[in-house]
Amino acid sequence: MAAPAVPAPVARPSRGRVLGTRPWAAVVFLLPALVLLGALVLYPILWSLVRSLYGIDDFKHFVGLGNYGDVFTTDATLTALKNNVIWVVVAPTVTTALGLIFAVLTERIRWATAFKLVIFMPMAISMLAAGIIFRLVYDHSPDKGVANAVVVGVHDTFAKASAYPGARPRADGDLKASGGGSFTTTGTVAVGTPAALPLVGLPPASVASQVPASAATPAGDAVTGTVWLDFAPGGGGKPGRVDPGEKALSGIRIEAVKEGRVVAKATSAKDGTFTLPASAAGARLRLPAANFTAQYAGIDWLGPSLVTPAIIGAYIWMWAGFAMVLIAAGLTAVPRELLEAARVDGANEWQVFRRITVPLLAPVLIVVLVTLAINVLKVFDLVYIIAPGSTQQDANVLALQLYLSSFGGGGNQGVGSAIGVLLLLLVLPAMLFNIRRFRRENRR
């Protein structure tokens, strides 16, 4: 009996044939992208790597790893490395946390779309424009800087501003500095003899609204006196005496001090006069420092100690909307039945958020964190624009130091290229992590 015929294997069409394309056609279509990729990405990387091995004078002197040694021994670059660490730790974490909070809150409000639009709107602003905005926001003058205007307003609400900042007694007068910014008379006061407390050091414009000073009237049962600005418009007048046209200083606090103890207090009236009880006789008069301390000027946001946190705040303002949108998209995929089941089982909202919402959003949160970490490693615009010249070195980051070393006065493209290679090495692990994660998600 003849053996059954074995059917011939059916030839499967290649993937290219199935898709209706040929390999050479795919190469032709991909070639422009590959050329651009090589010209704009691969070539600069290779050129920077080679250039980092040569000295300041282009490719004339080979220095090997000498430029990399300079990177890790120069104070400016070490400061930039330290600040980059602060950026990578703080900025992505805070931005992601705020994005998570905003994404969860927008699920519970009616005007969620408007809220998301407002939070996301800073993303439409360029880094340059945002830097200019926050340079003005952080201006030290409360009249210009919004941040200091708010801080000064809150401070002055709870702490009364001094009445006459900068006022001081005459050098040859009876009032002398007594420590801590206060002034005390060298002599004692007596009943029936008015005390004269003349002050100078105030611009006339600052007391233009004050009424003319009046000489105190002697009293037989009290100690009286006058506090005034001892300056006569147009010149003239006698120092230490109330002359016509000299302005009263109202609201000045006066203390009568005996043996280091305050025995009486008074406040100067509208015309500068004051009255103390007879028990103040024999005491010295003290004008506390609170009358003359300088006005609270706010916080030096762009000073050496706060410039980096201030710039990070500007970055968070820009990118919190980006984090919110990505996390909100992930939140829509969270099974609602799990949340409702947890509430039915007695879990409160905080427990639902901490034990169910956050764990289910962990993949999205990691992607946002890694993406922001890559972004902050390359931050340049905000630091360059917001930080003033006096504190730019305190706010320095690697991308800024790369520019300063290569083009901003340093003129050493070898060191600049070494910093560029270092930045690439720092960004590379985060990029590989994201690529592996995307491939793992696609295989599911």
Coordinates of C-alpha atoms in Angstrom, one line a residue:
M1 CA 0.0 0.0 0.0
A2 CA 1.4 3.4 -1.0
A3 CA 2.2 5.9 1.7
P4 CA 0.0 8.9 1.9
A5 CA 1.4 12.0 0.2
V6 CA 2.8 14.6 2.5
P7 CA 1.4 18.0 1.6
A8 CA 4.0 20.6 0.6
P9 CA 4.6 23.3 3.3
V10 CA 2.7 26.5 2.5
A11 CA 5.1 29.4 2.2
R12 CA 4.2 32.3 4.5
P13 CA 4.5 35.7 3.2
S14 CA 7.0 37.9 4.8
R15 CA 5.9 40.6 7.2
G16 CA 6.8 43.2 4.6
R17 CA 4.7 41.4 2.0
V18 CA 1.7 41.2 4.4
L19 CA 1.9 44.9 5.1
G20 CA 2.2 45.6 1.4
T21 CA 5.7 47.2 1.7
R22 CA 9.2 46.2 0.7
P23 CA 12.3 46.6 2.8
W24 CA 13.9 49.1 0.5
A25 CA 10.8 51.2 0.6
A26 CA 10.8 51.3 4.4
V27 CA 14.4 52.3 4.3
V28 CA 13.7 55.1 1.9
F29 CA 10.9 56.5 4.1
L30 CA 13.0 56.2 7.2
L31 CA 16.1 57.6 5.7
P32 CA 15.2 61.3 6.2
A33 CA 14.4 60.7 9.9
L34 CA 17.6 58.8 10.4
V35 CA 19.6 61.5 8.8
L36 CA 18.1 64.2 10.9
L37 CA 18.5 62.0 14.0
G38 CA 22.1 61.4 13.2
A39 CA 22.8 65.1 12.5
L40 CA 20.9 66.6 15.4
V41 CA 21.4 63.9 18.1
L42 CA 24.2 61.4 17.3
Y43 CA 26.7 63.8 15.8
P44 CA 26.5 66.4 18.7
I45 CA 26.9 63.7 21.2
L46 CA 30.0 62.2 19.5
W47 CA 31.5 65.7 18.9
S48 CA 31.0 66.7 22.6
L49 CA 32.5 63.4 23.7
V50 CA 35.6 64.0 21.6
R51 CA 35.8 67.7 22.4
S52 CA 35.8 67.0 26.1
L53 CA 39.2 65.3 25.7
Y54 CA 40.9 68.4 24.4
G55 CA 41.9 71.7 26.0
I56 CA 40.7 75.3 25.7
D57 CA 42.3 75.8 22.2
D58 CA 40.1 73.5 20.2
F59 CA 41.7 70.2 19.1
K60 CA 45.4 71.3 19.5
H61 CA 46.1 69.9 22.9
F62 CA 44.9 66.5 24.1
V63 CA 44.2 66.6 27.8
G64 CA 42.4 63.2 28.2
L65 CA 40.2 63.2 31.3
G66 CA 41.7 66.4 32.6
N67 CA 38.5 68.4 31.8
Y68 CA 36.5 65.9 33.8
G69 CA 38.9 66.4 36.7
D70 CA 38.2 70.1 36.5
V71 CA 34.5 69.5 36.6
F72 CA 34.8 67.7 40.0
T73 CA 37.3 70.1 41.5
T74 CA 35.9 73.6 40.5
D75 CA 33.8 75.3 43.1
A76 CA 31.3 76.6 40.6
T77 CA 30.7 73.1 39.1
L78 CA 30.5 71.5 42.6
T79 CA 27.8 74.1 43.5
A80 CA 26.0 73.3 40.3
L81 CA 26.1 69.6 41.1
K82 CA 24.8 70.2 44.7
N83 CA 21.9 72.4 43.3
N84 CA 21.1 69.8 40.7
V85 CA 20.7 67.2 43.5
I86 CA 18.4 69.5 45.3
W87 CA 16.4 70.1 42.1
V88 CA 16.1 66.4 41.4
V89 CA 15.0 65.5 44.9
V90 CA 12.6 68.4 45.6
A91 CA 11.1 69.6 42.3
P92 CA 9.7 66.3 40.9
T93 CA 8.5 65.2 44.3
V94 CA 6.6 68.3 45.2
T95 CA 5.3 68.8 41.6
T96 CA 4.0 65.2 41.5
A97 CA 2.4 65.5 45.0
L98 CA 0.6 68.7 44.0
G99 CA -0.5 67.2 40.7
L100 CA -1.9 64.2 42.6
I101 CA -3.8 66.4 45.1
F102 CA -5.2 68.6 42.3
A103 CA -6.2 65.5 40.2
V104 CA -8.1 64.0 43.2
L105 CA -9.8 67.3 44.1
T106 CA -11.0 68.0 40.6
E107 CA -13.1 64.8 40.8
R108 CA -15.1 66.3 43.6
I109 CA -15.9 69.8 42.3
R110 CA -18.4 71.0 39.8
W111 CA -16.1 73.4 38.1
A112 CA -13.4 70.8 37.5
T113 CA -12.8 71.9 33.9
A114 CA -12.2 75.5 34.8
F115 CA -9.9 74.5 37.7
K116 CA -7.8 72.2 35.4
L117 CA -7.6 75.0 32.8
V118 CA -6.3 77.5 35.4
I119 CA -3.7 75.0 36.8
F120 CA -2.6 73.9 33.4
M121 CA -2.4 77.4 31.9
P122 CA 1.2 78.1 33.0
M123 CA 2.3 75.3 30.7
A124 CA 1.4 77.5 27.8
I125 CA 3.9 80.1 29.0
S126 CA 7.5 79.8 27.8
M127 CA 10.3 79.4 30.3
L128 CA 11.6 82.8 29.3
A129 CA 8.3 84.5 30.0
A130 CA 7.8 82.6 33.3
G131 CA 11.3 83.7 34.4
I132 CA 10.6 87.3 33.7
I133 CA 7.3 87.0 35.6
F134 CA 8.9 85.5 38.7
R135 CA 11.8 87.9 38.6
L136 CA 9.2 90.6 39.2
V137 CA 7.3 88.5 41.7
Y138 CA 10.4 88.0 43.8
D139 CA 11.5 91.7 43.6
H140 CA 12.7 92.8 47.0
S141 CA 10.7 96.0 47.0
P142 CA 7.1 95.5 48.3
D143 CA 6.0 98.1 45.8
K144 CA 7.1 95.9 42.9
G145 CA 7.3 92.3 44.1
V146 CA 4.0 90.5 44.7
A147 CA 5.6 88.0 47.1
N148 CA 7.0 90.7 49.4
A149 CA 3.9 92.8 49.2
V150 CA 1.9 89.8 50.6
V151 CA 4.6 89.1 53.3
V152 CA 4.8 92.7 54.4
G153 CA 1.0 93.0 54.4
V154 CA 0.6 90.0 56.7
H155 CA 3.5 91.1 58.9
D156 CA 2.2 94.6 59.4
T157 CA -1.3 93.1 60.2
F158 CA 0.1 91.4 63.3
A159 CA 3.2 93.5 64.1
K160 CA 2.7 97.3 64.1
A161 CA 5.2 99.2 62.0
S162 CA 7.4 101.7 63.8
A163 CA 6.2 105.3 63.8
Y164 CA 9.4 107.1 62.6
P165 CA 12.0 104.7 61.2
G166 CA 15.5 106.2 61.1
A167 CA 14.8 109.1 63.5
R168 CA 17.7 109.9 66.0
P169 CA 18.6 112.6 68.5
R170 CA 21.0 115.4 67.9
A171 CA 24.6 114.5 68.6
D172 CA 25.0 117.3 71.1
G173 CA 21.6 116.8 72.8
D174 CA 20.6 115.3 76.1
L175 CA 19.2 112.1 74.4
K176 CA 21.9 109.4 73.9
A177 CA 21.8 105.9 72.5
S178 CA 21.2 103.4 75.3
G179 CA 21.5 100.1 73.4
G180 CA 19.1 98.1 71.3
G181 CA 18.2 101.1 69.2
S182 CA 16.5 103.1 72.1
F183 CA 17.5 106.5 73.3
T184 CA 17.6 107.7 76.9
T185 CA 18.2 111.2 78.5
T186 CA 21.3 111.7 80.5
G187 CA 19.6 113.9 82.9
T188 CA 16.4 113.4 85.0
V189 CA 13.1 115.2 84.7
A190 CA 11.3 117.2 87.3
V191 CA 7.7 118.4 87.9
G192 CA 7.1 121.9 86.5
T193 CA 10.0 121.8 84.1
P194 CA 9.0 120.6 80.6
A195 CA 11.3 118.1 79.0
A196 CA 12.5 118.6 75.5
L197 CA 13.0 115.5 73.3
P198 CA 14.1 116.8 69.8
L199 CA 14.8 114.4 67.0
V200 CA 16.4 114.6 63.6
G201 CA 17.1 112.3 60.7
L202 CA 13.7 112.3 59.1
P203 CA 13.0 113.8 55.7
P204 CA 10.5 116.6 55.9
A205 CA 8.3 114.9 53.4
S206 CA 7.7 112.0 55.8
V207 CA 6.2 114.3 58.4
A208 CA 4.4 116.6 56.1
S209 CA 1.0 115.5 57.4
Q210 CA 2.0 116.3 61.1
V211 CA 0.8 119.4 62.8
P212 CA 3.2 122.1 64.0
A213 CA 4.8 121.2 67.4
S214 CA 3.7 123.0 70.6
A215 CA 5.9 123.7 73.6
A216 CA 4.7 121.8 76.6
T217 CA 3.0 123.8 79.4
P218 CA 4.6 123.4 82.8
A219 CA 2.4 121.6 85.3
G220 CA 2.7 121.5 89.1
D221 CA 1.5 118.0 89.5
A222 CA 2.9 116.2 86.4
V223 CA 5.9 115.9 84.2
T224 CA 5.4 117.3 80.8
G225 CA 7.4 117.6 77.6
T226 CA 7.5 117.7 73.8
V227 CA 8.8 115.3 71.1
W228 CA 9.3 117.0 67.7
L229 CA 11.4 117.1 64.6
D230 CA 14.0 119.7 65.3
F231 CA 14.3 121.1 61.9
A232 CA 12.9 124.4 60.7
P233 CA 12.0 124.6 57.0
G234 CA 14.2 127.1 55.2
G235 CA 16.8 127.1 58.0
G236 CA 17.1 129.1 61.1
G237 CA 15.8 128.3 64.6
K238 CA 17.6 127.2 67.7
P239 CA 18.6 123.6 68.3
G240 CA 16.7 122.0 71.2
R241 CA 13.9 124.5 71.1
V242 CA 10.5 124.3 69.5
D243 CA 10.6 126.9 66.7
P244 CA 7.7 128.0 64.5
G245 CA 7.1 125.6 61.5
E246 CA 8.8 122.6 63.2
K247 CA 6.6 119.5 63.0
A248 CA 5.3 117.5 66.0
L249 CA 6.0 113.7 66.2
S250 CA 2.8 112.2 67.4
G251 CA 2.4 108.6 68.6
I252 CA 5.9 108.4 70.1
R253 CA 6.1 106.1 73.2
I254 CA 7.9 107.6 76.1
E255 CA 9.0 105.6 79.2
A256 CA 10.1 107.0 82.6
V257 CA 12.9 104.8 84.0
K258 CA 14.2 104.7 87.5
E259 CA 17.0 102.3 88.5
G260 CA 16.4 100.3 85.4
R261 CA 12.7 99.9 86.0
V262 CA 9.9 101.6 84.0
V263 CA 7.7 103.6 86.5
A264 CA 5.5 105.4 84.0
K265 CA 4.6 105.5 80.3
A266 CA 3.0 108.0 77.9
T267 CA 2.4 108.6 74.2
S268 CA 2.9 111.9 72.5
A269 CA -0.2 113.7 71.4
K270 CA -1.0 115.2 68.0
D271 CA 1.0 118.3 68.8
G272 CA 3.9 116.3 70.1
T273 CA 3.3 117.0 73.8
F274 CA 3.1 114.3 76.5
T275 CA 2.2 114.1 80.2
L276 CA 3.6 111.7 82.8
P277 CA 2.4 111.4 86.5
A278 CA 4.3 113.2 89.2
S279 CA 5.8 109.8 90.2
A280 CA 8.0 110.1 87.1
A281 CA 10.0 113.0 88.7
G282 CA 13.6 112.1 89.1
A283 CA 13.5 109.5 86.3
R284 CA 15.2 109.4 83.0
L285 CA 13.1 109.4 79.8
R286 CA 13.6 106.7 77.3
L287 CA 12.3 106.4 73.8
P288 CA 12.1 102.7 73.0
A289 CA 13.6 101.3 69.8
A290 CA 10.1 100.3 68.6
N291 CA 9.6 104.0 67.7
F292 CA 12.5 104.0 65.2
T293 CA 13.1 100.5 63.8
A294 CA 13.2 100.4 60.0
Q295 CA 10.0 99.3 58.2
Y296 CA 9.8 95.5 57.6
A297 CA 10.9 95.1 54.0
G298 CA 10.0 91.5 53.5
I299 CA 12.1 88.5 52.5
D300 CA 15.1 88.5 50.2
W301 CA 13.8 85.8 48.0
L302 CA 16.7 86.0 45.5
G303 CA 19.4 86.2 48.2
P304 CA 22.1 83.5 48.5
S305 CA 20.1 81.3 50.9
L306 CA 16.7 81.3 49.2
V307 CA 17.4 81.8 45.5
T308 CA 17.3 78.1 44.6
P309 CA 14.1 77.3 46.6
A310 CA 12.5 80.4 45.0
I311 CA 13.4 79.2 41.4
I312 CA 12.1 75.7 42.2
G313 CA 8.8 77.4 43.3
A314 CA 8.6 79.0 39.9
Y315 CA 9.2 75.6 38.2
I316 CA 6.5 73.9 40.3
W317 CA 4.1 76.6 39.4
M318 CA 4.7 75.8 35.7
W319 CA 4.7 72.0 35.8
A320 CA 2.1 71.2 38.4
G321 CA -0.6 71.3 35.7
F322 CA 1.4 68.8 33.6
A323 CA 1.5 66.4 36.5
M324 CA -2.2 67.0 37.3
V325 CA -3.3 66.2 33.7
L326 CA -1.3 62.9 33.5
I327 CA -2.4 61.7 36.9
A328 CA -6.1 62.7 36.2
A329 CA -5.9 60.6 33.1
G330 CA -4.7 57.6 35.1
L331 CA -7.3 58.3 37.8
T332 CA -10.1 57.7 35.2
A333 CA -8.8 54.1 34.8
V334 CA -9.1 53.3 38.5
P335 CA -12.0 50.9 39.1
R336 CA -14.7 52.8 40.9
E337 CA -16.1 49.6 42.4
L338 CA -13.0 49.1 44.5
L339 CA -13.3 52.6 46.0
E340 CA -17.0 52.1 46.7
A341 CA -16.3 48.6 48.3
A342 CA -13.7 50.1 50.6
R343 CA -16.2 52.8 51.7
V344 CA -18.8 50.2 52.3
D345 CA -16.4 48.3 54.4
G346 CA -15.9 51.4 56.7
A347 CA -12.8 53.0 55.2
N348 CA -12.7 56.8 55.5
E349 CA -11.6 59.0 52.6
W350 CA -8.0 59.2 53.7
Q351 CA -7.7 55.4 54.0
V352 CA -9.3 55.0 50.5
F353 CA -6.8 57.5 49.1
R354 CA -3.7 56.1 50.8
R355 CA -4.4 52.4 50.5
I356 CA -6.3 52.1 47.2
T357 CA -6.0 55.3 45.0
V358 CA -2.3 55.9 45.4
P359 CA -1.2 52.2 44.9
L360 CA -3.3 51.9 41.8
L361 CA -1.8 55.1 40.5
A362 CA 1.8 54.1 41.3
P363 CA 2.7 53.4 37.6
V364 CA 1.5 56.8 36.5
L365 CA 3.2 58.5 39.4
I366 CA 6.5 56.9 38.6
V367 CA 6.3 57.9 35.0
V368 CA 5.5 61.5 36.0
L369 CA 8.4 61.5 38.6
V370 CA 10.9 60.1 36.1
T371 CA 9.8 62.5 33.4
L372 CA 10.1 65.5 35.6
A373 CA 13.5 64.3 36.9
I374 CA 14.8 64.2 33.4
N375 CA 13.4 67.7 32.8
V376 CA 14.9 69.3 35.9
L377 CA 18.4 67.9 35.1
K378 CA 18.3 70.1 32.0
V379 CA 16.8 73.2 33.6
F380 CA 18.5 76.4 32.4
D381 CA 16.1 79.2 31.4
L382 CA 14.5 79.8 34.8
V383 CA 17.9 79.9 36.7
Y384 CA 19.5 82.2 34.1
I385 CA 16.6 84.7 34.1
I386 CA 15.4 84.7 37.7
A387 CA 18.7 84.6 39.6
P388 CA 20.3 88.1 39.7
G389 CA 24.0 88.4 38.9
S390 CA 25.0 88.7 42.6
T391 CA 23.5 85.3 43.4
Q392 CA 23.7 83.5 40.1
Q393 CA 26.6 81.3 41.3
D394 CA 24.5 80.3 44.4
A395 CA 21.7 79.2 42.1
N396 CA 24.0 77.6 39.6
V397 CA 23.0 74.3 37.9
L398 CA 24.9 72.1 35.4
A399 CA 23.2 73.3 32.3
L400 CA 23.9 76.9 33.3
Q401 CA 27.5 76.1 34.2
L402 CA 27.9 74.4 30.7
Y403 CA 26.8 77.7 29.1
L404 CA 29.0 79.8 31.3
S405 CA 32.0 77.6 30.8
S406 CA 31.7 77.5 27.0
F407 CA 30.2 80.8 26.0
G408 CA 29.4 83.0 29.0
G409 CA 32.9 84.3 29.7
G410 CA 34.7 81.0 30.4
G411 CA 35.6 80.3 26.8
N412 CA 36.6 76.7 27.6
Q413 CA 34.5 74.5 25.4
G414 CA 36.5 71.5 26.6
V415 CA 35.1 71.8 30.1
G416 CA 31.7 72.7 28.7
S417 CA 31.7 69.6 26.6
A418 CA 32.7 67.5 29.7
I419 CA 29.7 69.0 31.6
G420 CA 27.5 68.1 28.6
V421 CA 28.7 64.5 28.7
L422 CA 28.1 64.4 32.5
L423 CA 24.6 65.6 32.0
L424 CA 24.0 62.9 29.4
L425 CA 25.2 60.3 31.8
L426 CA 22.9 61.6 34.5
V427 CA 19.9 61.6 32.2
L428 CA 20.6 58.3 30.6
P429 CA 19.5 56.0 33.5
A430 CA 16.1 57.8 33.8
M431 CA 15.6 57.5 30.0
L432 CA 16.4 53.8 30.0
F433 CA 14.1 53.3 32.9
N434 CA 11.3 55.0 31.0
I435 CA 12.0 53.0 27.9
R436 CA 12.0 49.6 29.7
R437 CA 8.8 50.6 31.5
F438 CA 7.0 51.5 28.2
R439 CA 8.1 48.2 26.6
R440 CA 6.8 46.3 29.6
E441 CA 3.5 48.1 29.4
N442 CA 3.2 47.3 25.6
R443 CA 3.8 43.5 26.3
R444 CA 0.8 43.4 28.6

